[in-house]
XYZ file of C-alpha atoms in Angstrom:
251
model
C 0.007 -0.016 0.019
C 1.343 3.426 -0.964
C 0.792 4.917 2.505
C 3.377 2.546 4.011
C 6.097 4.747 2.452
C 5.056 7.829 4.423
C 7.595 10.005 6.192
C 7.485 11.387 9.704
C 5.356 14.459 9.072
C 2.713 12.544 7.103
C 2.428 10.054 9.939
C 2.290 12.902 12.434
C -0.603 14.453 10.485
C -2.499 11.135 10.499
C -2.011 10.787 14.294
C -3.236 14.377 14.759
C -6.278 14.301 12.483
C -7.599 10.745 12.284
C -8.551 10.040 15.954
C -10.896 13.087 16.203
C -12.503 12.206 12.880
C -13.157 8.619 14.062
C -14.932 10.020 17.100
C -16.790 12.721 15.164
C -18.077 10.739 12.227
C -20.153 7.664 11.481
C -18.684 6.618 8.176
C -20.425 5.076 5.146
C -17.489 4.508 2.826
C -17.804 2.608 -0.416
C -16.006 2.141 -3.679
C -12.444 1.608 -2.612
C -12.170 -1.095 -5.243
C -12.291 1.641 -7.891
C -9.207 3.388 -6.490
C -6.009 1.823 -7.885
C -3.711 0.492 -5.202
C -0.641 1.793 -7.050
C 0.074 4.367 -9.725
C -1.056 7.839 -10.610
C -4.746 8.617 -10.153
C -6.920 11.713 -10.118
C -9.717 11.795 -7.471
C -12.445 14.262 -8.388
C -14.561 15.164 -5.331
C -17.644 17.423 -4.906
C -17.127 20.211 -2.366
C -19.985 20.667 0.152
C -18.173 22.040 3.222
C -14.855 23.341 4.555
C -14.874 20.124 6.657
C -14.823 17.782 3.703
C -11.061 17.956 2.980
C -10.548 16.288 6.339
C -13.112 13.530 5.781
C -11.910 13.086 2.181
C -8.306 12.729 3.382
C -9.453 10.151 5.938
C -11.344 8.196 3.285
C -8.415 8.245 0.765
C -5.848 7.331 3.471
C -7.939 4.396 4.676
C -8.309 3.215 1.042
C -4.523 2.671 1.107
C -3.434 5.816 -0.710
C -1.827 9.098 0.421
C -3.977 12.053 -0.611
C -2.245 15.053 -2.225
C -4.614 18.048 -2.266
C -4.386 21.236 -4.255
C -4.999 23.984 -1.716
C -5.095 27.774 -1.485
C -1.574 29.230 -1.216
C -2.600 31.401 1.709
C -3.081 28.267 3.883
C 0.566 27.378 3.267
C 1.640 30.683 4.783
C 0.113 29.813 8.207
C 3.002 29.368 10.643
C 3.969 25.711 11.184
C 0.722 24.366 9.679
C 1.805 25.564 6.267
C 5.196 23.943 6.655
C 3.562 20.650 7.623
C 1.385 20.832 4.498
C 4.543 21.187 2.342
C 6.213 18.350 4.206
C 3.099 16.211 3.685
C 3.340 16.786 -0.109
C 0.314 18.995 -0.489
C 0.221 21.381 -3.468
C -0.339 25.160 -3.150
C -2.474 26.997 -5.705
C -1.795 30.693 -6.363
C -5.276 31.507 -7.539
C -5.828 34.474 -9.789
C -2.196 34.829 -10.689
C 0.095 33.575 -13.455
C 1.634 31.231 -10.853
C -1.589 29.153 -10.908
C -0.040 27.273 -13.861
C 2.689 26.044 -11.483
C 0.057 24.217 -9.412
C -1.047 22.322 -12.485
C 2.580 21.516 -13.272
C 3.080 20.285 -9.699
C -0.091 18.156 -9.871
C 1.036 16.658 -13.221
C 4.402 15.808 -11.649
C 2.689 14.236 -8.607
C 0.401 12.051 -10.738
C 3.251 10.968 -13.003
C 5.237 10.021 -9.888
C 2.380 7.656 -8.908
C 0.501 9.919 -6.478
C -3.211 10.195 -5.708
C -4.122 13.781 -6.419
C -7.387 15.129 -5.028
C -9.171 17.817 -6.965
C -12.345 19.771 -6.266
C -13.477 20.538 -9.834
C -15.883 23.269 -8.599
C -12.922 25.223 -7.295
C -14.736 26.176 -4.101
C -17.600 24.972 -1.931
C -20.760 24.698 -3.952
C -23.026 27.712 -3.992
C -26.106 25.635 -4.933
C -28.776 26.160 -2.192
C -29.195 22.397 -1.645
C -25.471 21.741 -1.983
C -25.641 19.865 -5.276
C -22.540 20.205 -7.478
C -22.034 23.314 -9.553
C -20.570 23.480 -13.006
C -16.923 22.476 -12.762
C -13.806 24.324 -13.755
C -11.353 22.765 -16.181
C -8.382 21.906 -13.985
C -9.365 18.229 -13.734
C -9.685 17.985 -17.519
C -6.277 19.622 -18.064
C -4.682 17.234 -15.567
C -6.312 14.195 -17.155
C -5.171 15.218 -20.645
C -1.662 15.927 -19.453
C -1.222 12.610 -17.615
C -3.660 10.110 -19.071
C -4.349 9.010 -15.509
C -7.792 7.669 -14.562
C -10.280 10.121 -13.098
C -12.196 8.559 -10.201
C -15.349 10.365 -9.094
C -15.756 10.474 -5.327
C -19.059 11.856 -4.066
C -19.376 13.067 -0.471
C -22.359 13.908 1.696
C -22.411 14.656 5.390
C -19.553 17.038 6.069
C -22.039 19.923 5.793
C -23.511 18.633 9.087
C -20.124 19.378 10.687
C -19.784 22.780 9.066
C -22.607 24.174 7.004
C -21.236 26.752 4.463
C -24.739 28.292 4.141
C -25.182 29.128 7.855
C -21.522 29.030 8.957
C -22.625 26.871 11.887
C -20.245 24.306 13.351
C -21.558 21.164 14.908
C -19.057 18.973 16.797
C -21.074 16.037 17.952
C -20.046 12.355 17.918
C -20.994 9.979 15.130
C -22.175 12.480 12.527
C -23.129 10.457 9.384
C -20.584 11.028 6.591
C -20.733 9.256 3.245
C -17.959 9.001 0.654
C -18.561 6.784 -2.347
C -16.086 6.273 -5.219
C -17.350 5.213 -8.609
C -15.653 3.590 -11.627
C -13.265 5.783 -13.641
C -15.067 8.382 -15.779
C -14.876 7.321 -19.425
C -12.779 10.068 -21.040
C -11.425 7.863 -23.863
C -13.260 9.966 -26.422
C -10.790 12.811 -25.773
C -7.557 10.725 -25.433
C -4.762 12.612 -27.075
C -6.930 15.600 -27.925
C -5.600 19.192 -27.899
C -6.784 21.100 -24.788
C -9.166 23.374 -26.652
C -11.969 25.150 -24.800
C -14.587 22.773 -26.254
C -12.600 19.679 -25.282
C -11.908 20.892 -21.765
C -15.491 21.857 -21.139
C -16.881 18.563 -22.494
C -14.498 16.532 -20.320
C -15.358 18.638 -17.264
C -19.044 18.168 -17.927
C -18.594 14.389 -18.118
C -16.844 14.370 -14.707
C -19.378 16.631 -13.028
C -22.354 14.690 -14.354
C -20.915 11.473 -12.979
C -20.283 13.166 -9.649
C -23.830 14.560 -9.590
C -25.336 11.122 -10.322
C -23.178 9.451 -7.699
C -24.230 12.031 -5.135
C -27.869 11.427 -6.031
C -27.346 7.720 -5.199
C -26.063 8.729 -1.728
C -28.846 11.213 -1.093
C -31.579 9.000 -2.504
C -33.176 11.788 -4.501
C -33.337 13.190 -8.021
C -30.465 15.492 -8.885
C -31.104 18.869 -10.601
C -29.099 19.992 -13.643
C -25.597 21.029 -12.732
C -25.939 24.301 -14.675
C -28.432 26.284 -16.709
C -27.461 26.352 -20.405
C -28.709 29.991 -20.490
C -26.313 30.913 -17.684
C -23.297 29.094 -19.125
C -20.227 31.280 -19.401
C -18.430 31.677 -22.685
C -16.500 28.461 -23.091
C -13.223 29.914 -24.283
C -13.137 32.600 -21.616
C -13.897 30.069 -18.866
C -11.226 27.675 -20.089
C -8.550 30.362 -20.182
C -9.237 31.350 -16.557
C -9.531 27.918 -15.127
C -6.025 26.554 -15.568
C -5.717 25.145 -12.049
C -8.503 26.703 -10.014
C -9.035 23.824 -7.626
C -9.172 23.671 -3.844
C -7.990 21.057 -1.448
C -6.873 21.101 2.179
C -7.800 24.273 4.033
């Protein structure tokens, strides 16, 4: 298992974070068989709460892989915590700057080195009132094209009960139900070897987000709404140019 090769700081982070999560959550975890035990893989996760990077990290770690998140660069400037994130092989994203491209390059390098890179394609916590996925940004498509690695959809539901982004309320009670389900790799073979044009990137992103939405609907047991309104869709080329690596991870 890849996590057996962890260094001191990664093991320290596990010892620090995992015990409280075990006490705090009642876990419904499924689909580990879809996450390769070895080799580069992209894990695309819906983003419902600022708490879900912790539960997602727990899920991925217990699957046998070490999660490498793309996270806001500002988090990496927090004294000591930021250093630990670097030492644990997390990847900073300089959003809204030309340095954002460096995050994609670092993610490509991590995947090619056999890592499990976690991406929130929405780029932030969802702004949908009922916390369904929003239209995704194109970072996950760019990473998939650059590496050829499988994209595994991982749907999560329950972290919003720990921290609800709509009300900003925190609830720290034992055994809060949290679900994380992984599905089979998203079929992106249609675009294998394609140039990263705006149309290609948006079509690939849509395929990932639709699979995430449908997987979340299975967890929630309800009918999912459309991810976006075609009338409200941004200009494809403009969106693609601005989305190079706009993804969030550990906070």
